[in-house]
Coordinates of C-alpha atoms and ligand atoms in Angstrom, one line a residue:
M74 CA 23.9 -74.7 67.9
E75 CA 24.9 -71.5 66.1
K76 CA 26.9 -72.1 63.0
N77 CA 30.1 -70.1 62.8
K78 CA 31.4 -68.6 59.6
R79 CA 34.7 -70.2 60.2
T80 CA 33.4 -73.8 60.4
K81 CA 35.8 -75.9 58.5
I82 CA 35.1 -79.2 56.7
K83 CA 37.6 -82.0 57.0
Y84 CA 37.5 -85.8 56.4
V85 CA 38.3 -88.3 59.2
C86 CA 38.8 -92.0 58.8
D87 CA 36.2 -93.9 60.8
D88 CA 38.6 -96.8 61.4
C89 CA 41.8 -95.1 62.6
G90 CA 41.0 -91.4 63.0
A91 CA 43.4 -90.1 60.3
E92 CA 42.5 -86.7 59.0
S93 CA 42.6 -85.2 55.5
P94 CA 41.5 -81.9 54.0
K95 CA 40.2 -83.7 50.9
W96 CA 38.0 -86.8 50.6
L97 CA 40.0 -89.9 49.7
G98 CA 38.7 -93.3 48.7
R99 CA 41.3 -95.0 50.7
C100 CA 42.7 -94.0 54.1
P101 CA 46.4 -93.2 53.7
M102 CA 47.1 -94.3 57.3
C103 CA 45.3 -97.6 57.7
G104 CA 44.4 -98.4 54.1
A105 CA 40.7 -98.9 54.8
W106 CA 38.5 -98.3 51.8
N107 CA 35.5 -95.8 51.9
S108 CA 36.1 -95.0 55.5
M109 CA 36.7 -91.2 55.2
K110 CA 33.7 -89.3 56.6
E111 CA 33.0 -85.6 56.3
F112 CA 32.7 -83.6 59.4
R113 CA 32.8 -80.0 60.4
T114 CA 35.2 -78.8 63.0
L115 CA 33.4 -76.8 65.5
P116 CA 34.2 -73.1 66.0
D117 CA 37.3 -72.8 68.1
P118 CA 36.4 -74.6 71.4
A119 CA 38.6 -72.1 73.3
A120 CA 36.2 -69.4 72.3
R121 CA 33.2 -71.5 73.2
F122 CA 34.2 -72.7 76.6
T123 CA 35.6 -70.2 79.0
G124 CA 34.1 -71.8 82.1
G125 CA 33.3 -68.2 83.2
M126 CA 36.9 -67.3 83.4
E127 CA 38.9 -64.5 81.9
P128 CA 40.6 -65.4 78.6
S129 CA 44.2 -66.2 79.3
P130 CA 46.8 -63.6 78.3
P131 CA 48.8 -64.3 75.2
S132 CA 51.7 -66.6 76.1
V133 CA 55.3 -65.3 76.0
P134 CA 58.5 -67.4 76.1
V135 CA 60.2 -67.8 79.5
L136 CA 63.7 -68.8 80.2
L137 CA 63.9 -72.4 81.4
H138 CA 66.2 -71.1 84.2
D139 CA 63.5 -68.6 85.4
I140 CA 60.7 -71.1 85.7
D141 CA 59.8 -71.8 89.3
A142 CA 60.1 -75.5 89.8
G143 CA 58.1 -75.6 93.0
K144 CA 56.3 -78.8 93.7
E145 CA 53.3 -79.6 91.7
P146 CA 50.2 -79.3 93.8
R147 CA 48.6 -82.7 94.2
W148 CA 45.5 -84.1 95.8
K149 CA 46.4 -87.2 97.7
L150 CA 43.5 -89.6 97.8
S151 CA 44.5 -91.8 100.8
M152 CA 44.2 -94.7 98.3
P153 CA 47.9 -95.7 98.0
E154 CA 47.3 -98.2 95.1
V155 CA 45.8 -95.3 93.1
D156 CA 48.0 -92.4 94.3
R157 CA 51.2 -94.3 93.4
P158 CA 50.4 -95.0 89.7
L159 CA 49.2 -91.4 89.5
G160 CA 52.7 -90.3 90.6
G161 CA 51.5 -89.2 94.1
G162 CA 48.0 -88.0 93.6
I163 CA 45.8 -86.1 91.2
V164 CA 47.4 -82.9 89.7
P165 CA 44.7 -80.2 89.3
G166 CA 44.0 -79.4 85.7
S167 CA 45.3 -82.8 84.5
V168 CA 43.5 -85.1 82.1
I169 CA 43.6 -88.8 83.1
L170 CA 42.6 -91.5 80.7
W171 CA 41.4 -94.8 82.1
G172 CA 41.5 -97.6 79.7
G173 CA 40.5 -101.2 80.0
E174 CA 38.2 -104.0 78.7
P175 CA 34.5 -103.6 79.3
G176 CA 33.4 -105.0 82.6
I177 CA 36.9 -105.0 84.1
G178 CA 35.9 -102.5 86.8
K179 CA 36.8 -99.0 85.5
S180 CA 33.4 -97.4 86.5
T181 CA 33.7 -99.0 89.9
L182 CA 37.2 -97.8 90.6
V183 CA 36.6 -94.3 89.3
L184 CA 33.4 -94.0 91.4
Q185 CA 35.5 -95.0 94.4
I186 CA 38.0 -92.3 93.5
C187 CA 35.1 -89.8 93.3
G188 CA 34.3 -90.7 96.9
A189 CA 37.9 -90.2 97.9
V190 CA 38.2 -86.8 96.1
S191 CA 35.0 -85.6 97.7
R192 CA 36.3 -86.6 101.1
T193 CA 39.2 -84.2 100.5
G194 CA 36.5 -81.4 100.4
R195 CA 36.4 -81.0 96.6
S196 CA 33.2 -81.4 94.6
V197 CA 32.9 -84.0 91.8
L198 CA 30.7 -84.2 88.7
Y199 CA 30.3 -87.7 87.4
I200 CA 28.9 -87.6 83.8
S201 CA 27.7 -91.0 82.6
G202 CA 26.5 -91.7 79.1
E203 CA 26.1 -95.4 79.9
E204 CA 24.2 -95.7 83.1
S205 CA 21.2 -94.0 84.7
E206 CA 21.4 -92.0 88.0
F207 CA 19.6 -94.9 89.6
Q208 CA 22.1 -97.4 88.5
I209 CA 25.0 -95.3 89.7
K210 CA 23.3 -94.8 93.0
M211 CA 22.9 -98.6 93.3
R212 CA 26.6 -99.0 92.7
A213 CA 27.5 -96.3 95.1
N214 CA 25.4 -98.0 97.8
R215 CA 27.2 -101.3 97.1
L216 CA 30.5 -99.5 97.5
G217 CA 29.3 -98.0 100.8
M218 CA 29.6 -94.4 99.5
D219 CA 27.6 -91.6 101.0
E220 CA 29.3 -88.5 99.7
E221 CA 27.5 -85.2 99.6
K222 CA 29.7 -83.5 97.1
C223 CA 29.4 -85.9 94.3
F224 CA 27.0 -84.8 91.5
I225 CA 25.8 -87.3 89.0
L226 CA 24.7 -86.3 85.4
S227 CA 23.3 -89.1 83.3
S228 CA 23.6 -87.6 79.8
P229 CA 25.7 -88.4 76.7
D230 CA 25.5 -84.8 75.5
L231 CA 28.8 -83.2 76.2
S232 CA 27.7 -79.8 74.9
S233 CA 25.1 -79.4 77.6
A234 CA 27.4 -81.1 80.1
E235 CA 29.9 -78.3 79.5
E236 CA 27.4 -75.8 80.7
Q237 CA 26.9 -77.8 83.9
I238 CA 30.7 -77.9 84.4
A239 CA 30.9 -74.1 84.0
S240 CA 28.1 -73.5 86.5
L241 CA 29.2 -76.2 89.1
R242 CA 32.9 -75.6 88.8
P243 CA 33.8 -79.1 90.2
G244 CA 37.3 -80.1 91.3
L245 CA 37.0 -83.3 89.3
V246 CA 34.9 -84.2 86.3
V247 CA 34.5 -87.8 85.2
I248 CA 33.4 -88.9 81.8
D249 CA 32.0 -92.5 81.6
S250 CA 32.7 -93.4 78.9
I251 CA 34.2 -91.3 76.0
Q252 CA 32.7 -93.8 73.5
T253 CA 29.2 -92.8 74.5
M254 CA 29.6 -89.0 74.6
Y255 CA 28.8 -86.7 71.7
L256 CA 29.0 -83.1 70.7
S257 CA 25.8 -82.1 69.0
G258 CA 27.6 -80.0 66.3
L259 CA 29.3 -83.0 64.7
D260 CA 27.7 -85.3 62.2
S261 CA 29.4 -88.4 63.3
P262 CA 27.8 -90.9 65.7
P263 CA 29.0 -91.3 69.3
G264 CA 31.9 -93.6 69.5
S265 CA 33.3 -92.6 66.1
P266 CA 36.9 -91.4 66.0
A267 CA 35.8 -87.9 65.1
Q268 CA 33.5 -87.7 68.1
I269 CA 35.9 -89.3 70.5
R270 CA 38.7 -86.9 69.4
E271 CA 36.6 -83.7 69.4
C272 CA 35.1 -84.5 72.8
T273 CA 38.5 -85.1 74.2
H274 CA 39.8 -81.8 72.8
H275 CA 37.0 -80.1 74.6
L276 CA 37.7 -81.8 77.8
V277 CA 41.4 -81.1 77.7
R278 CA 40.6 -77.4 77.1
I279 CA 38.2 -77.4 80.1
A280 CA 40.9 -78.9 82.3
K281 CA 43.6 -76.5 81.2
Q282 CA 41.5 -73.4 81.5
T283 CA 39.7 -74.1 84.8
G284 CA 42.1 -76.3 86.7
T285 CA 39.5 -79.0 87.0
A286 CA 40.9 -82.5 86.9
V287 CA 39.2 -84.6 84.2
M288 CA 39.0 -88.4 84.2
I289 CA 38.0 -90.0 80.9
I290 CA 37.0 -93.6 80.9
G291 CA 37.5 -95.5 77.6
H292 CA 36.8 -99.1 76.7
V293 CA 39.5 -101.0 75.0
T294 CA 38.6 -104.2 73.2
K295 CA 41.2 -106.6 72.0
E296 CA 40.3 -106.1 68.4
G297 CA 39.2 -102.4 68.3
N298 CA 42.3 -100.8 69.9
L299 CA 42.8 -98.2 67.2
A300 CA 39.4 -96.5 67.2
G301 CA 39.4 -96.5 71.0
P302 CA 41.4 -94.8 73.7
R303 CA 44.8 -95.6 72.2
M304 CA 44.4 -92.7 69.7
L305 CA 43.8 -90.3 72.7
E306 CA 47.0 -91.2 74.5
H307 CA 48.9 -88.3 73.1
M308 CA 46.2 -85.8 74.0
V309 CA 46.0 -86.5 77.7
D310 CA 48.5 -86.1 80.6
V311 CA 48.2 -89.5 82.2
V312 CA 47.1 -92.9 80.8
L313 CA 46.2 -95.7 83.1
Y314 CA 45.1 -99.2 82.2
L315 CA 43.1 -101.4 84.4
E316 CA 43.9 -105.0 83.5
G317 CA 43.0 -108.5 84.7
D318 CA 41.0 -111.5 83.8
R319 CA 37.3 -111.0 84.4
S320 CA 36.9 -114.5 85.7
Y321 CA 39.4 -113.8 88.5
Q322 CA 39.4 -111.1 91.3
F323 CA 42.9 -109.9 90.7
R324 CA 43.3 -106.4 88.9
I325 CA 46.4 -104.4 88.1
L326 CA 46.4 -100.7 87.4
R327 CA 49.3 -99.8 85.1
T328 CA 50.6 -96.4 84.2
V329 CA 51.3 -96.3 80.5
K330 CA 52.0 -92.6 80.4
N331 CA 52.5 -89.9 83.1
R332 CA 53.5 -86.3 82.5
F333 CA 53.8 -85.9 86.3
G334 CA 55.6 -89.0 87.4
S335 CA 57.1 -92.4 86.7
T336 CA 55.4 -95.1 84.6
A337 CA 57.1 -97.8 86.6
E338 CA 54.4 -97.9 89.2
T339 CA 51.4 -100.2 89.4
G340 CA 48.5 -100.5 91.7
L341 CA 47.1 -103.9 92.8
F342 CA 43.5 -104.6 93.6
M343 CA 41.1 -107.4 94.3
M344 CA 37.5 -107.1 93.1
D345 CA 34.9 -108.2 95.6
E346 CA 31.2 -107.6 96.2
K347 CA 32.1 -104.2 97.6
G348 CA 34.2 -102.9 94.8
L349 CA 37.9 -102.9 94.3
K350 CA 39.9 -103.5 97.4
E351 CA 43.5 -102.3 97.6
M352 CA 45.9 -105.2 98.1
E353 CA 48.3 -104.9 101.0
N354 CA 49.9 -108.3 100.5
P355 CA 49.6 -109.4 96.9
S356 CA 52.0 -112.4 97.4
A357 CA 49.7 -113.9 100.0
F358 CA 46.7 -113.5 97.7
L359 CA 48.5 -115.0 94.7
L360 CA 49.9 -117.9 96.7
R361 CA 46.4 -118.3 98.1
D362 CA 47.8 -118.6 101.7
R363 CA 48.7 -122.2 101.1
E364 CA 51.6 -123.9 102.8
I365 CA 54.7 -123.9 100.7
R366 CA 54.5 -127.2 99.0
S367 CA 56.4 -128.7 96.1
S368 CA 54.5 -130.9 93.8
P369 CA 55.9 -131.7 90.4
G370 CA 55.1 -128.9 87.9
N371 CA 54.7 -126.1 90.5
V372 CA 57.4 -123.4 90.7
I373 CA 57.3 -120.1 92.6
F374 CA 58.8 -117.0 91.0
S375 CA 59.4 -113.6 92.5
C376 CA 58.1 -111.1 89.9
M377 CA 58.6 -107.3 89.8
E378 CA 55.2 -105.7 89.4
G379 CA 56.2 -102.0 88.9
Q380 CA 58.6 -101.3 91.7
R381 CA 57.2 -104.0 93.9
P382 CA 58.1 -107.7 94.1
V383 CA 55.2 -110.1 94.0
L384 CA 55.3 -113.9 94.4
A385 CA 53.5 -115.8 91.6
E386 CA 53.0 -119.5 91.2
I387 CA 53.6 -121.1 87.7
Q388 CA 52.1 -124.5 87.0
A389 CA 52.8 -126.8 84.1
L390 CA 51.2 -130.0 83.0
T391 CA 52.5 -132.3 80.3
V392 CA 50.4 -135.3 79.0
H393 CA 50.9 -137.7 76.1
S394 CA 49.5 -136.1 73.0
A395 CA 46.7 -137.6 71.1
F396 CA 47.3 -135.1 68.3
A397 CA 49.6 -135.2 65.3
V398 CA 50.8 -131.7 66.3
P399 CA 51.0 -131.6 70.1
R400 CA 49.1 -128.8 71.8
R401 CA 50.7 -125.9 73.7
I402 CA 48.5 -123.7 75.8
A403 CA 49.7 -120.8 78.0
V404 CA 47.4 -118.9 80.4
G405 CA 48.9 -115.9 82.2
Y406 CA 52.2 -116.5 80.4
D407 CA 53.5 -115.6 77.0
Y408 CA 52.8 -118.4 74.5
N409 CA 55.8 -117.6 72.2
R410 CA 58.1 -117.5 75.2
M411 CA 56.9 -121.0 76.2
I412 CA 57.6 -122.3 72.7
I413 CA 61.1 -120.9 72.8
L414 CA 61.8 -122.4 76.2
L415 CA 60.6 -125.8 75.0
A416 CA 62.9 -125.5 72.0
V417 CA 65.9 -124.6 74.3
L418 CA 65.1 -127.5 76.6
E419 CA 64.9 -130.0 73.8
K420 CA 68.1 -128.8 72.2
K421 CA 70.2 -128.1 75.2
T422 CA 69.2 -130.7 77.8
G423 CA 68.0 -133.6 75.6
L424 CA 64.5 -133.7 77.3
S425 CA 61.8 -134.4 74.7
F426 CA 58.4 -132.7 74.7
S427 CA 57.6 -133.5 71.0
D428 CA 55.0 -136.1 71.7
H429 CA 53.5 -134.3 74.7
D430 CA 50.8 -131.7 75.0
V431 CA 52.2 -128.9 77.3
Y432 CA 50.0 -126.5 79.4
I433 CA 51.3 -123.7 81.5
N434 CA 49.3 -121.6 83.8
V435 CA 50.0 -118.7 86.2
V436 CA 47.8 -119.1 89.3
S437 CA 45.0 -116.6 90.4
G438 CA 44.7 -114.7 87.1
F439 CA 48.1 -113.1 87.4
R440 CA 50.0 -112.3 84.2
I441 CA 53.8 -112.7 84.0
T442 CA 55.5 -110.7 81.3
E443 CA 59.0 -110.6 82.6
T444 CA 61.7 -112.6 80.9
A445 CA 63.2 -113.1 84.4
A446 CA 60.5 -115.8 84.8
D447 CA 62.0 -117.9 82.0
L448 CA 63.9 -120.3 84.3
A449 CA 60.9 -120.7 86.6
A450 CA 58.6 -121.5 83.6
A451 CA 61.2 -123.9 82.1
M452 CA 61.7 -125.7 85.5
S453 CA 57.9 -126.1 85.9
M454 CA 57.8 -127.9 82.6
V455 CA 60.9 -130.0 83.3
S456 CA 59.6 -130.8 86.8
I457 CA 56.3 -132.2 85.6
Q458 CA 58.0 -134.0 82.7
M459 CA 60.3 -135.8 85.1
N460 CA 57.6 -136.0 87.7
R461 CA 59.9 -134.6 90.4
G462 CA 59.0 -131.6 92.6
L463 CA 61.6 -128.9 93.5
P464 CA 62.6 -128.9 97.1
S465 CA 59.9 -127.2 99.2
G466 CA 60.5 -123.5 99.9
T467 CA 62.3 -122.9 96.6
V468 CA 62.0 -119.8 94.5
V469 CA 63.5 -119.8 90.9
M470 CA 64.6 -116.7 89.0
G471 CA 66.6 -116.0 85.8
E472 CA 66.3 -115.4 82.1
V473 CA 67.1 -118.2 79.7
G474 CA 69.1 -117.4 76.6
L475 CA 68.7 -119.3 73.3
T476 CA 72.1 -121.0 74.0
G477 CA 70.7 -122.3 77.3
E478 CA 72.8 -119.9 79.4
I479 CA 71.1 -118.2 82.4
L480 CA 71.2 -114.5 82.1
P481 CA 71.2 -112.1 85.1
L482 CA 68.2 -110.3 86.4
N483 CA 67.6 -107.0 88.2
H484 CA 66.3 -106.2 91.7
V485 CA 67.6 -109.5 93.0
E486 CA 67.7 -108.5 96.6
R487 CA 64.2 -107.0 96.6
R488 CA 62.8 -110.2 95.1
M489 CA 64.7 -112.4 97.6
K490 CA 63.4 -110.3 100.5
E491 CA 59.8 -110.7 99.4
A492 CA 60.2 -114.4 99.0
Y493 CA 61.9 -114.7 102.4
K494 CA 59.1 -112.7 104.0
M495 CA 56.7 -115.3 102.6
G496 CA 58.6 -118.2 104.0
F497 CA 60.8 -119.2 101.1
S498 CA 64.5 -119.8 101.9
H499 CA 66.0 -121.7 99.0
F500 CA 66.9 -119.7 95.9
V501 CA 67.9 -120.8 92.4
L502 CA 69.6 -117.9 90.8
P503 CA 71.8 -117.0 87.8
A504 CA 75.5 -117.3 88.6
S505 CA 76.0 -113.8 87.3
N506 CA 73.9 -112.5 90.2
E507 CA 76.3 -114.0 92.8
E508 CA 77.2 -110.5 94.3
D509 CA 73.5 -109.6 94.9
S510 CA 72.7 -112.9 96.4
R511 CA 75.7 -112.7 98.7
R512 CA 74.5 -109.4 100.0
F513 CA 71.2 -110.9 100.8
T514 CA 72.5 -114.1 102.4
A515 CA 75.0 -112.1 104.5
A516 CA 72.0 -110.7 106.3
H517 CA 70.2 -114.1 106.6
P518 CA 73.1 -116.6 107.0
E519 CA 71.5 -119.4 108.9
D520 CA 68.4 -120.3 107.0
T521 CA 68.9 -119.4 103.4
T522 CA 70.5 -121.5 100.7
V523 CA 71.4 -120.4 97.2
S524 CA 72.0 -122.5 94.1
L525 CA 73.9 -120.5 91.5
I526 CA 73.6 -121.8 88.0
S527 CA 74.9 -120.6 84.7
H528 CA 73.2 -123.0 82.2
I529 CA 69.8 -124.6 82.0
G530 CA 71.4 -128.0 81.8
E531 CA 72.7 -127.6 85.4
A532 CA 69.2 -126.9 86.7
V533 CA 67.9 -130.0 84.9
D534 CA 70.7 -132.2 86.1
S535 CA 70.3 -131.2 89.8
L536 CA 66.6 -131.9 89.6
R537 CA 67.4 -135.3 88.0
S538 CA 69.8 -136.1 90.8
G539 CA 67.3 -134.8 93.4
N540 CA 69.3 -132.0 94.9
S541 CA 68.2 -128.8 93.1
Ligands
TYD835 P1 32.4 -102.0 86.0 O1 33.0 -101.0 86.9 O2 31.0 -101.7 85.5 O3 33.3 -102.2 84.7 P2 33.6 -101.2 83.5 O4 33.2 -99.9 83.8 O5 35.1 -101.4 83.3 O6 32.9 -101.8 82.3 O7 32.4 -103.4 86.7 C1 31.8 -104.4 86.2 C2 31.9 -105.7 86.9 O8 32.4 -105.6 88.2 C3 30.5 -106.3 87.0 O9 30.6 -107.5 86.3 C4 30.3 -106.6 88.4 C5 31.6 -106.4 89.1 N1 31.5 -105.7 90.4 C6 31.8 -106.4 91.5 O10 32.3 -107.5 91.5 N2 31.7 -105.8 92.8 C7 31.3 -104.5 92.9 O11 31.2 -104.0 94.0 C8 30.9 -103.8 91.7 C9 30.3 -102.4 91.8 C10 31.0 -104.4 90.5
MG836 MG1 31.6 -98.8 83.0

């Protein structure tokens, strides 16, 4: 690589990516000692990479009023669970970051997207620093892909890959993963914040200059968030996270940032032996197509996943504790929230859990983060503690305040509709949502019943007396 006269030296923290013009013994951002590494910034990447295009003319300011707000061109992929989180499809020239834990299915999903893009008539270049061409072919075979316009480049060297991008001019470039790529002009090893950042700078420039869409895959580990894709979020246009529990099939694609659309959308998938399948009826999957039963400890909640209601089953178990400090374990549910709910129940309803271990679990690997699930989680613990099931076909919704009052929730009608569609007809709702529930029951008068409650004590009492 030719060395440019203007090559600058700067110091970058290996832990958090903070920059400084001088060497420092301690990083001013994260406080790590001896983490500042020297590295040379490459000559202006804009000058290096032109992708065979004319340099763009100098920019001049334009009046906001005069800017043509015509619709952004988008490539629709005919994969609704991907198109929606992307805001309606891929915007040419955009940079999309795919984050997620190793092994969650990022390479699988992005390869499926490559297939979908090439079916729209655009060429794709999939650059992998992790897998050989053979391995990628094996995966493509498993996914049933046979696309002609999908080029594979197995190389972690981004500098040489840039030349291939310039000569191939693909519609979409995929980088799998950013942690394995390197620019040969930098002293830092692949995966270091300096390499990750500089590689991303190059890729962003390629996207903006050529109109090629770029997808960057980045592994996020629970501990190493900082040195991973999180520090790239501000540089890219769209950030998507693929989440789930590897021991289950359920996967959620969440939009964390989107310069071209809403971040309220999510995509739902199921991982099987032929890749990630889009989910048409997530409620049926999460309820595992079982008949609606009511055993003590089981409560159904209608959860908003993005803009879509999904039914989830919360299970609780309480057993006499053999420990001095009883155990509390939450899977798929927030541990701290569970502790708060137990405290409210003890204080406001007189139920005691202090000599019991309490376990709470959301079925099928789903994760509930909404506070609207408070009442359902609380009732699952109360129900098992009393050994009384809720009436069959019941859905419980509402947030529980520290005083024990039941706070209102949003999207009530949508949640009720989804539950009704799945065969549930009895609803336990916050009294403050009476209006919404009346609108719903007006349309389904014969077979729906609603219990409106304003305090957790009412829910516990009605379960005690057997008419929840
Ligand atoms: P992968 O896409 O390699 O994960 P990531 O790129 O996020 O690290 O997916 C890894 C897991 O997915 C692997 O354990 C096997 C599983 N898998 C399937 O279950 N079905 C499939 O069709 C494929 C390709 C992978
Ligand atoms: Mg991978």
